[in-house]
mmCIF file of C-alpha atoms in Angstrom:
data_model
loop_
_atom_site.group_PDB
_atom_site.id
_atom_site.type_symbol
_atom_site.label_atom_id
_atom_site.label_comp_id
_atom_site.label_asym_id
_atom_site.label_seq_id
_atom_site.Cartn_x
_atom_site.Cartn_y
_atom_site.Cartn_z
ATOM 1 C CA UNK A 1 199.801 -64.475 91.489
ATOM 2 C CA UNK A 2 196.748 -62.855 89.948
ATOM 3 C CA UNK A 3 194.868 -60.404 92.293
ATOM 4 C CA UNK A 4 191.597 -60.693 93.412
ATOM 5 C CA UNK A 5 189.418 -57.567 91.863
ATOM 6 C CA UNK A 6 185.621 -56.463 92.788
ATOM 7 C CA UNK A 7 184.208 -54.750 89.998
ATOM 8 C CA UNK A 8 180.926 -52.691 91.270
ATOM 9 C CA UNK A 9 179.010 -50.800 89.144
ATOM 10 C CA UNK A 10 174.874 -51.193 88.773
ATOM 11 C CA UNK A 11 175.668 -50.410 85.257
ATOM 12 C CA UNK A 12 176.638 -53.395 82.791
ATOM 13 C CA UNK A 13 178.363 -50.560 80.254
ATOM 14 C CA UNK A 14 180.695 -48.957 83.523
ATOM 15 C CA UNK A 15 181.885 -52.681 84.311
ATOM 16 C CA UNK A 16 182.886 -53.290 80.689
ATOM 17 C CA UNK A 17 184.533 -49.563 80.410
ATOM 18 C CA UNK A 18 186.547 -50.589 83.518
ATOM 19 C CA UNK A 19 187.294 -53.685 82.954
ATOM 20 C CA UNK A 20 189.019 -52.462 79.097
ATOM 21 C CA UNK A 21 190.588 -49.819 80.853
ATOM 22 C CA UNK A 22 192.776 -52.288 83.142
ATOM 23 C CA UNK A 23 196.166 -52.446 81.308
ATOM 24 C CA UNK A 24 197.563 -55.833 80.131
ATOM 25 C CA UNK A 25 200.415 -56.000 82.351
ATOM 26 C CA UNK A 26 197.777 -55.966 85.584
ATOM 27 C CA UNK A 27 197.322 -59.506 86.832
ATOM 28 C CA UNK A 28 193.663 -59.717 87.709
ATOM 29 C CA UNK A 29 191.111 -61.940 88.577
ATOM 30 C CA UNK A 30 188.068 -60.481 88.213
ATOM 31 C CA UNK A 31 184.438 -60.619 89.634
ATOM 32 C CA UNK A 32 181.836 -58.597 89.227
ATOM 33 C CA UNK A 33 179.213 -56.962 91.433
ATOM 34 C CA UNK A 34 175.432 -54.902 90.452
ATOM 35 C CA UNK A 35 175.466 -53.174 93.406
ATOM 36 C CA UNK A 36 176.551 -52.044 96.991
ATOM 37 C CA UNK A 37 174.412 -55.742 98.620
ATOM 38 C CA UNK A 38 175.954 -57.481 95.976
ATOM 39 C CA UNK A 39 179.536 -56.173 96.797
ATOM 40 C CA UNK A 40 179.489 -56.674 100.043
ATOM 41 C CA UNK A 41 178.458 -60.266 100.287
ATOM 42 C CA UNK A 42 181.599 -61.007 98.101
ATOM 43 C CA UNK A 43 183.902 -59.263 100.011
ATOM 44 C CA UNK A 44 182.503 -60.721 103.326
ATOM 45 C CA UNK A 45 182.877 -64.252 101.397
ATOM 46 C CA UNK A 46 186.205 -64.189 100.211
ATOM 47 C CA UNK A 47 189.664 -62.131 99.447
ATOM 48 C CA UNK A 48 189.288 -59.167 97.523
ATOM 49 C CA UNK A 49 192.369 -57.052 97.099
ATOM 50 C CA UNK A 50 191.027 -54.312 95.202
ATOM 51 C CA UNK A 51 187.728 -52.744 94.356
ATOM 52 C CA UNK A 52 186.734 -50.420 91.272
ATOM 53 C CA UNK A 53 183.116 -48.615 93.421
ATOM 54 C CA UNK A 54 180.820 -46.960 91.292
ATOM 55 C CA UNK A 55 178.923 -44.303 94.340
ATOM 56 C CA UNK A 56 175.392 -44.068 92.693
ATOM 57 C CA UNK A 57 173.736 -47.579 92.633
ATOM 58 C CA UNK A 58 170.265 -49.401 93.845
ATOM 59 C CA UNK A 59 170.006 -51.232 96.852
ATOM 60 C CA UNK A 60 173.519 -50.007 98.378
ATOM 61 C CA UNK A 61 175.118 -47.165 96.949
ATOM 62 C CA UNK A 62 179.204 -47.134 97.209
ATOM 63 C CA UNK A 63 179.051 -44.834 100.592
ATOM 64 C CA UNK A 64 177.329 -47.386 102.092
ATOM 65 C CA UNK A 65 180.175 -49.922 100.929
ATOM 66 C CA UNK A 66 182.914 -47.588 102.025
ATOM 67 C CA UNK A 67 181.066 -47.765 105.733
ATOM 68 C CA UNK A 68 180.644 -51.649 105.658
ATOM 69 C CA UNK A 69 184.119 -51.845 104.730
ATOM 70 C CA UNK A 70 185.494 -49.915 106.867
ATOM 71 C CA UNK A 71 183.423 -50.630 110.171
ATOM 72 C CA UNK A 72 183.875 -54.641 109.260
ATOM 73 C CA UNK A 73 188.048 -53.443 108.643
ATOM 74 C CA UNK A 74 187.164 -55.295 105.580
ATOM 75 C CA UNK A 75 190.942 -55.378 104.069
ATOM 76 C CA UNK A 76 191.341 -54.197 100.448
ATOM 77 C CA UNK A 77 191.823 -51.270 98.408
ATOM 78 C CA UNK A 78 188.852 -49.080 97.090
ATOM 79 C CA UNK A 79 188.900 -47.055 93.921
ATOM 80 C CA UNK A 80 185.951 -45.373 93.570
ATOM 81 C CA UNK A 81 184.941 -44.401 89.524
ATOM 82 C CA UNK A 82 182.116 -41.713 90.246
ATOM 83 C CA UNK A 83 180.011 -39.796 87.895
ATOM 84 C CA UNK A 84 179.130 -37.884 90.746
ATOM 85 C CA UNK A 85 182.210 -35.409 90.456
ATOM 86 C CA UNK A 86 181.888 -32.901 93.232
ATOM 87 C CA UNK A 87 184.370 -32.074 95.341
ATOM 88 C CA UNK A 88 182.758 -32.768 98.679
ATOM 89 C CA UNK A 89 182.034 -35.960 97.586
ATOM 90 C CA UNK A 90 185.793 -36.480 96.740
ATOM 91 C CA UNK A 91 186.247 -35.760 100.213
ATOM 92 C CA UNK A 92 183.867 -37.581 101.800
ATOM 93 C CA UNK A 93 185.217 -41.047 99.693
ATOM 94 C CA UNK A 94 188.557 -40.323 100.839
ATOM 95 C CA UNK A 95 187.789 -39.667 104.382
ATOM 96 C CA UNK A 96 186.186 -43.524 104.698
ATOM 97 C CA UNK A 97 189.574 -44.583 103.058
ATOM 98 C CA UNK A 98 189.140 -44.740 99.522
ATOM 99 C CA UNK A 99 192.640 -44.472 97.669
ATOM 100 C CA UNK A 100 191.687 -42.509 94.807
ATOM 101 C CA UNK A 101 188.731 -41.130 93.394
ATOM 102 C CA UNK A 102 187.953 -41.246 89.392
ATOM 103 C CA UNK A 103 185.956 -39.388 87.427
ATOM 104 C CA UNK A 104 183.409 -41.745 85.294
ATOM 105 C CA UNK A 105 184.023 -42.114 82.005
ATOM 106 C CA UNK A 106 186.881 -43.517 83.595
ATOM 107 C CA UNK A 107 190.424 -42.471 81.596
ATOM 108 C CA UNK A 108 192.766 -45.809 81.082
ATOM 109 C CA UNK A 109 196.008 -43.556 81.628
ATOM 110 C CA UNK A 110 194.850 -42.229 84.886
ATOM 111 C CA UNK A 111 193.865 -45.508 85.915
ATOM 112 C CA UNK A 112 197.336 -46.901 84.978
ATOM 113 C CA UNK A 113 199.108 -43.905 86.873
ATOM 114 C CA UNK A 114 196.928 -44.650 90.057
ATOM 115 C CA UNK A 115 197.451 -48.500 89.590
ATOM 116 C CA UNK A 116 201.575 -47.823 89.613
ATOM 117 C CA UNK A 117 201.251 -45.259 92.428
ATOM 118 C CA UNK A 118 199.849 -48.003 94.865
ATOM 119 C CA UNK A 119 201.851 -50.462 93.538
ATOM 120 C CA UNK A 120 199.636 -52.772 92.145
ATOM 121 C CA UNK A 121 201.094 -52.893 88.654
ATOM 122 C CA UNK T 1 161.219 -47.682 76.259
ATOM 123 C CA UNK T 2 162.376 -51.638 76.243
ATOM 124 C CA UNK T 3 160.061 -52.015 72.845
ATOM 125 C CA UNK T 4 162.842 -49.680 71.136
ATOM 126 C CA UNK T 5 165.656 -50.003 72.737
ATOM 127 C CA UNK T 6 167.603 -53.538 73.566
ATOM 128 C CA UNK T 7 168.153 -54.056 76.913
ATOM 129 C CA UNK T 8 172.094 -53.496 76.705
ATOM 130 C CA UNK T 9 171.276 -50.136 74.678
ATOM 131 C CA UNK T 10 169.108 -49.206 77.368
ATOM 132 C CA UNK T 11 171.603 -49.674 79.762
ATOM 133 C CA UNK T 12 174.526 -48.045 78.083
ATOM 134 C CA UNK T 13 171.839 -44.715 77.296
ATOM 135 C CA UNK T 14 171.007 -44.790 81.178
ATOM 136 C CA UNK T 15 174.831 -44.472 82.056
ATOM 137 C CA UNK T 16 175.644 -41.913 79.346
ATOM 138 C CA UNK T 17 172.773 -39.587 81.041
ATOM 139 C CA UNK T 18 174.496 -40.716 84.784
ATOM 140 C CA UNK T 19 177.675 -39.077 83.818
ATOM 141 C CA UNK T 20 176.148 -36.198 81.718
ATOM 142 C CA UNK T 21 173.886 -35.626 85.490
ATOM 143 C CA UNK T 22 177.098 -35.919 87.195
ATOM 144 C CA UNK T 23 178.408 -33.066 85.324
ATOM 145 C CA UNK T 24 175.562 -31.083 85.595
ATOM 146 C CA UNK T 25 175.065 -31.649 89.072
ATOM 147 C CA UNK T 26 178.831 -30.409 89.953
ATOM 148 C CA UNK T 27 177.901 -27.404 87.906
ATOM 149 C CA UNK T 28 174.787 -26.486 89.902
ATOM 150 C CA UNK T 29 176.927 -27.452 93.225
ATOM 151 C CA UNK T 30 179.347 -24.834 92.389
ATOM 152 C CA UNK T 31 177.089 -22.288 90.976
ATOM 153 C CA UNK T 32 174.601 -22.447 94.416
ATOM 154 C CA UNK T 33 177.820 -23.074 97.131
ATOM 155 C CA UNK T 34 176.163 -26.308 98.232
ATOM 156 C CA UNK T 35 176.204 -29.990 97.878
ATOM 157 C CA UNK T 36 173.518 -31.903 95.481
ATOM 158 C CA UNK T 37 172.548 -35.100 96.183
ATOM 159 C CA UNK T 38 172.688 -37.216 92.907
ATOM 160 C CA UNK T 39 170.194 -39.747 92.141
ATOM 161 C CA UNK T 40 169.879 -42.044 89.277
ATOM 162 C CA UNK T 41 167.811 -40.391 86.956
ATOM 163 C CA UNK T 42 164.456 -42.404 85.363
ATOM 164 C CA UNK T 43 164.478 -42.544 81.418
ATOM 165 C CA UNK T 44 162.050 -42.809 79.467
ATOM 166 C CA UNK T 45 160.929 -42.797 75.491
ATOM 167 C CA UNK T 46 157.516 -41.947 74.668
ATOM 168 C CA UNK T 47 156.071 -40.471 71.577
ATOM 169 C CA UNK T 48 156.331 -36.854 72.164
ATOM 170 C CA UNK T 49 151.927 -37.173 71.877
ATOM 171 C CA UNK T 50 151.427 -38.837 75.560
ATOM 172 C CA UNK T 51 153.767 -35.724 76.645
ATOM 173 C CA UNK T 52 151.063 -33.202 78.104
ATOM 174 C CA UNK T 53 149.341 -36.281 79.209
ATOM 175 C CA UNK T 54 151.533 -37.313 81.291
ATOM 176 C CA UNK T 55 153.019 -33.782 82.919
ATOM 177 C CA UNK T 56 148.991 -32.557 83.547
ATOM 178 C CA UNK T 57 148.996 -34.020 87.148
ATOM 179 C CA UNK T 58 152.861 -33.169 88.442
ATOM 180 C CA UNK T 59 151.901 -29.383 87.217
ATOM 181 C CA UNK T 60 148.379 -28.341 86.650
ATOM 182 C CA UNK T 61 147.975 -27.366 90.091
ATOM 183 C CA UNK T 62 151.370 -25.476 90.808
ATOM 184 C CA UNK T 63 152.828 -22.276 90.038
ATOM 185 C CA UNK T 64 155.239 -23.355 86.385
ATOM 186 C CA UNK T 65 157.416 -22.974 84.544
ATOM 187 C CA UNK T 66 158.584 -24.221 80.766
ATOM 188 C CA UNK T 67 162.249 -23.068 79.446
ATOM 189 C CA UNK T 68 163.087 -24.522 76.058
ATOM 190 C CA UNK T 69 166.949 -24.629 73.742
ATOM 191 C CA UNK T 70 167.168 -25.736 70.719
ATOM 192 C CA UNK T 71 170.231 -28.196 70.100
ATOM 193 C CA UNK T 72 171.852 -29.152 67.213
ATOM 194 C CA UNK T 73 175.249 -31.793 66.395
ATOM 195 C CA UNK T 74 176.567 -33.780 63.716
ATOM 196 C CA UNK T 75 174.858 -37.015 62.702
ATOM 197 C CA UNK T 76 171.569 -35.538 62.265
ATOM 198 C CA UNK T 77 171.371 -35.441 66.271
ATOM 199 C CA UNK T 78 169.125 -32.486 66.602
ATOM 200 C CA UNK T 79 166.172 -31.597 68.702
ATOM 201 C CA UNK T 80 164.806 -29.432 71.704
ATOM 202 C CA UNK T 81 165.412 -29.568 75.469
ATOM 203 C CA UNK T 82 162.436 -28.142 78.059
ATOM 204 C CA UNK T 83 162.928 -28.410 81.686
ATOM 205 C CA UNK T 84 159.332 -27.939 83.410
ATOM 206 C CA UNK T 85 159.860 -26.687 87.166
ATOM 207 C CA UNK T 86 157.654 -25.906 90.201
ATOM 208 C CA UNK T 87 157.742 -22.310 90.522
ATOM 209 C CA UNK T 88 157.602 -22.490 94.654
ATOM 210 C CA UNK T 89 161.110 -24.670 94.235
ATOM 211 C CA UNK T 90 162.704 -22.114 91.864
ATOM 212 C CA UNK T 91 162.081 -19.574 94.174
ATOM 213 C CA UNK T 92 163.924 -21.089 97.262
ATOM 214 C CA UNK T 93 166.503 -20.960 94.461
ATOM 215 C CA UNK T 94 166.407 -17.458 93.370
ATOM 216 C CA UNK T 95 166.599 -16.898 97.014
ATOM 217 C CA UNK T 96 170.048 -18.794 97.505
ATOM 218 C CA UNK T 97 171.782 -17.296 94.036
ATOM 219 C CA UNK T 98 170.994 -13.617 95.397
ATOM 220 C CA UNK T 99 168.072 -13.110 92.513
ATOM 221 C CA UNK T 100 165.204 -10.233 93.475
ATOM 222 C CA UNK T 101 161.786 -11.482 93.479
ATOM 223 C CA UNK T 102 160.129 -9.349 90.531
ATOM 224 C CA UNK T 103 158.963 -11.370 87.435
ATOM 225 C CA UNK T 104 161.865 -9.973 85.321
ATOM 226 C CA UNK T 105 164.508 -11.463 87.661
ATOM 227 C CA UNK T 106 162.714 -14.630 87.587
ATOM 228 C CA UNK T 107 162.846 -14.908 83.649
ATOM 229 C CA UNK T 108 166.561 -14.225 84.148
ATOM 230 C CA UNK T 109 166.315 -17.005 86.924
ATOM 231 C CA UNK T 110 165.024 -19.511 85.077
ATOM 232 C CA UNK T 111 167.529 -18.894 81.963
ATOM 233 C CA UNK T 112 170.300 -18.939 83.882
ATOM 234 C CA UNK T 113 169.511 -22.427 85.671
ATOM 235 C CA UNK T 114 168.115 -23.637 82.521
ATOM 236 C CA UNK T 115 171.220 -22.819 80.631
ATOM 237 C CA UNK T 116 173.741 -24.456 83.403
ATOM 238 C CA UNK T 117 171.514 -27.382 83.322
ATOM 239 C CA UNK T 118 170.829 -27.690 79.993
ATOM 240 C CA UNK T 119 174.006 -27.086 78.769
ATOM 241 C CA UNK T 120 176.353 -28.849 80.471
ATOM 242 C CA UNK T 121 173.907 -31.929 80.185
ATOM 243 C CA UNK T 122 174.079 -31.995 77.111
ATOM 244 C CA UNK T 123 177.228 -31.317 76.133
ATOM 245 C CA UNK T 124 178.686 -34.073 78.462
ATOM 246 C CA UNK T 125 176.083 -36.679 76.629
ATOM 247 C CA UNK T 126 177.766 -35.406 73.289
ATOM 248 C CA UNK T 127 181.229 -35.412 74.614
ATOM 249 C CA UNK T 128 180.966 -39.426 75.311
ATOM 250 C CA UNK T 129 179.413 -40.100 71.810
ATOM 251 C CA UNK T 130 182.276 -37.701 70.045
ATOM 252 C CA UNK T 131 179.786 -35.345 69.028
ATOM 253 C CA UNK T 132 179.312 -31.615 69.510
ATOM 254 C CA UNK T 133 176.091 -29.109 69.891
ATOM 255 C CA UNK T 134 175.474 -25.751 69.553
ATOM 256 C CA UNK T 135 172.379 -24.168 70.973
ATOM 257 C CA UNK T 136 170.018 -21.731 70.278
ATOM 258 C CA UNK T 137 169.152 -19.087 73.229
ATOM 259 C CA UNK T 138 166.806 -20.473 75.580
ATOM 260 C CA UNK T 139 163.294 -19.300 75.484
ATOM 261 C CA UNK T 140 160.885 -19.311 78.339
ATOM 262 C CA UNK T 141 157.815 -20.858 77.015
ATOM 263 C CA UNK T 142 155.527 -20.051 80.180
ATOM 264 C CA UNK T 143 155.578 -19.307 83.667
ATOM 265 C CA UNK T 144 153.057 -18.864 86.404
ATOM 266 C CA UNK T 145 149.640 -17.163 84.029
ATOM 267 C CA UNK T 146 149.963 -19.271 80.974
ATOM 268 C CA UNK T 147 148.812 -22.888 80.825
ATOM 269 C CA UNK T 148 152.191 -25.587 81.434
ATOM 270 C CA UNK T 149 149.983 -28.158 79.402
ATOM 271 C CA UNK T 150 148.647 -25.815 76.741
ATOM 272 C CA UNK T 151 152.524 -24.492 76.211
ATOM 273 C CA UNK T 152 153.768 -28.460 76.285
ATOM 274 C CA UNK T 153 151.731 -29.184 73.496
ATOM 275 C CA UNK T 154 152.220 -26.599 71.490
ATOM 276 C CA UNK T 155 155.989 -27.555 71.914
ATOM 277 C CA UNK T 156 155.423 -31.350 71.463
ATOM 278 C CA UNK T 157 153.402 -31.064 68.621
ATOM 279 C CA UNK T 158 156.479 -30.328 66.422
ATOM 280 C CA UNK T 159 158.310 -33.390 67.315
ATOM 281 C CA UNK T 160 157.483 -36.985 67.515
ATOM 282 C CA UNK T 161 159.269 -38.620 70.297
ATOM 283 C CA UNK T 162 159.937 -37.520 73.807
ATOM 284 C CA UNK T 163 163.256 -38.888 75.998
ATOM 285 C CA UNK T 164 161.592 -38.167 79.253
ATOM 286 C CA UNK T 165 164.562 -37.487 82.059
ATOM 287 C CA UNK T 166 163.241 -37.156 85.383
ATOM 288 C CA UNK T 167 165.652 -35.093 87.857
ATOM 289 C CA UNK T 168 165.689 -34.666 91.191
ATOM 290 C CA UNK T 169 167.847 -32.283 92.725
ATOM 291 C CA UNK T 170 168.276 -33.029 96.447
ATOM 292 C CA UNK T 171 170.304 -30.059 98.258
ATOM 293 C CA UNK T 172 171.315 -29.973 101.409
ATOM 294 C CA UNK T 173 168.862 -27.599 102.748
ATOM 295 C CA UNK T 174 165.976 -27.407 99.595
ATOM 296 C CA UNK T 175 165.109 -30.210 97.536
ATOM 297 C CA UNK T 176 164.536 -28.795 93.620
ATOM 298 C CA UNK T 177 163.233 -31.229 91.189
ATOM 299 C CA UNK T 178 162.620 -31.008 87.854
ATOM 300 C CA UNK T 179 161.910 -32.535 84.595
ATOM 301 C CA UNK T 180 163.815 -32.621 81.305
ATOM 302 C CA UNK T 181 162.224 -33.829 78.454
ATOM 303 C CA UNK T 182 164.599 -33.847 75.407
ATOM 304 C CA UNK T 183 162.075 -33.797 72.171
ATOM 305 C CA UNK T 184 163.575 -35.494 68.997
ATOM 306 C CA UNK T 185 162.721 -36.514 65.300
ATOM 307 C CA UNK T 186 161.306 -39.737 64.801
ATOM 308 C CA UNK T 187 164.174 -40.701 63.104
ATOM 309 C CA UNK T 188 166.447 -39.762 65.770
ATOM 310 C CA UNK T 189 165.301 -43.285 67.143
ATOM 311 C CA UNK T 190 167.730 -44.893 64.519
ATOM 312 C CA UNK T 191 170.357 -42.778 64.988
ATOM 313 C CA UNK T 192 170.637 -42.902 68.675
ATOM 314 C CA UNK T 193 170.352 -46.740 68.533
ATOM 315 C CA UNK T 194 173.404 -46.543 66.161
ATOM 316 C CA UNK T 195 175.771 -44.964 68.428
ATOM 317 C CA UNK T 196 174.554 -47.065 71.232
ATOM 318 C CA UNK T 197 175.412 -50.539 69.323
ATOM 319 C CA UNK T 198 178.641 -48.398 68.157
ATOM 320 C CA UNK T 199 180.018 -47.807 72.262
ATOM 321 C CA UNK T 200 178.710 -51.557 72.906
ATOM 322 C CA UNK T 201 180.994 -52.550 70.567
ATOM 323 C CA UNK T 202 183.837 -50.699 71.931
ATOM 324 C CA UNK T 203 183.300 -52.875 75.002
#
């Protein structure tokens, strides 16, 4: 059964690169979000199992998701695909339970690794 | 800026400079100990003209300074990159990367954030559009007794378009903005359009 996958990302270009960067074998269905508002209202709506969070976005930016998420115990998987690269913001992602943290322009192969690691391919 | 460039182009431009600022803004982290707050940076093309113009208010009445590199890549991707700052802000940083306070050390100051800024900017935008720059040494075109507007045109005046890229640095303790205005050929335009349409076709 395909998996239900939240891409956010205020950035029409990151949600293509992401979405191209999922390997063939992963069974997705995928939706789309422009920001952190946007995000939320479809994970509060419906099953998401996994989410691909861009961190700097309008509106809502991804540390605000990883709150909402985690103070609602929202349950699904966050992978957060940052162009915002330092390591105490690694840190701080992974401390509200983010399972891995990517650097933007985001790398198909490390994506793939990650993807096995948790079991999701 | 939505005359020249397509929306998508626009878009795809916008979130080659996020992760060229991301890059950039690591380097600064780990150069000053601290954390930077990113923020998405405003873009903007104007013809390089309007330039003074425009900067006359943010810095006739403060304390500035200009630093300018030359950069040049394949493609005919060539042009110049100043970053104007407040003189009161770059002080507070002086202060935090151990600098004294005499004029020469502030030169040095100034080159040295210029250069990590500059240069890692830069060279993550070419990274993501397979292209590489070198750079000529960076100049300081005026601080503090010489005109900001007077030394802007004198720059500007040799180019004919202006990507404006306005920064904001938010540290933890100081907040340290600053503006980067990357001057280019007219018919940079063209080229810059061309590798946009070529990474929106990737996708």
């Amino acid at each position: 059964m395909a998996l239900p996958v939240l891409i956010c990302d205020d950035s029409l270009l990151a949600r293509k690169q992401v979405r191209k960067s999922l390997p063939e074998s992963f069974d997705a269905d995928i939706l789309t979000a422009g920001n952190g508002v946007e995000a939320l209202a479809i994970l509060r709506s419906q099953e998401i199992g996994l989410v691909f969070l861009d961190l700097t976005m309008p509106e809502l930016d991804g540390i605000g998701v990883l709150e909402a998420i985690k103070q609602d115990g929202l349950d699904c998987f966050v992978i957060v695909i940052s162009a915002d690269i330092q390591p105490e913001m690694q840190k701080r992602v992974t401390e509200l339970g983010a399972l891995a943290f990517v650097h933007k322009p985001v790398n198909p192969e490390k994506l793939v690794v990650i993807l096995k690691q948790y079991g999701l391919i | 800026m939505s005359t020249v460039f397509s929306e998508e182009q626009r878009d795809c431009l916008q979130e080659l400079i996020n992760v060229a600022m991301g890059l950039a803004s690591d380097k600064l982290a780990r150069f000053l100990n601290t954390f930077v707050h990113l923020q998405v940076p405003a873009i903007e093309l104007v013809n390089s003209a309007q330039i003074p113009a425009q900067f006359e208010a943010r810095y006739s009445h403060t304390e500035a300074a200009l630093v300018s590199q030359g950069f040049l890549g394949n493609d005919g991707l060539r042009g110049e990159a100043i970053v104007l700052y407040q003189l009161d802000n770059a002080h507070r940083i002086a202060a935090l990367l151990g600098y004294d306070t005499d004029s020469a050390s502030e030169l040095e100051m100034l080159t040295d954030i210029s250069s990590i800024l500059t240069t890692t900017f830069l060279n993550g935008l070419a990274d993501q559009i397979d292209n590489s720059l070198s750079y000529s040494a960076p100049r300081v075109l005026s601080s503090r007794q010489n005109n900001v507007s007077e030394a802007l045109q004198e720059t500007a005046f040799h180019w004919e378009l202006a990507l404006k890229v306005d920064i904001s640095y938010q540290l933890v303790d100081h907040s340290f903005n600053c503006d980067m205005l990357l001057l280019i050929p007219g018919e940079a335009v063209l080229n810059i359009q061309k590798i946009l349409d070529r990474i929106l076709e990737e996708y």
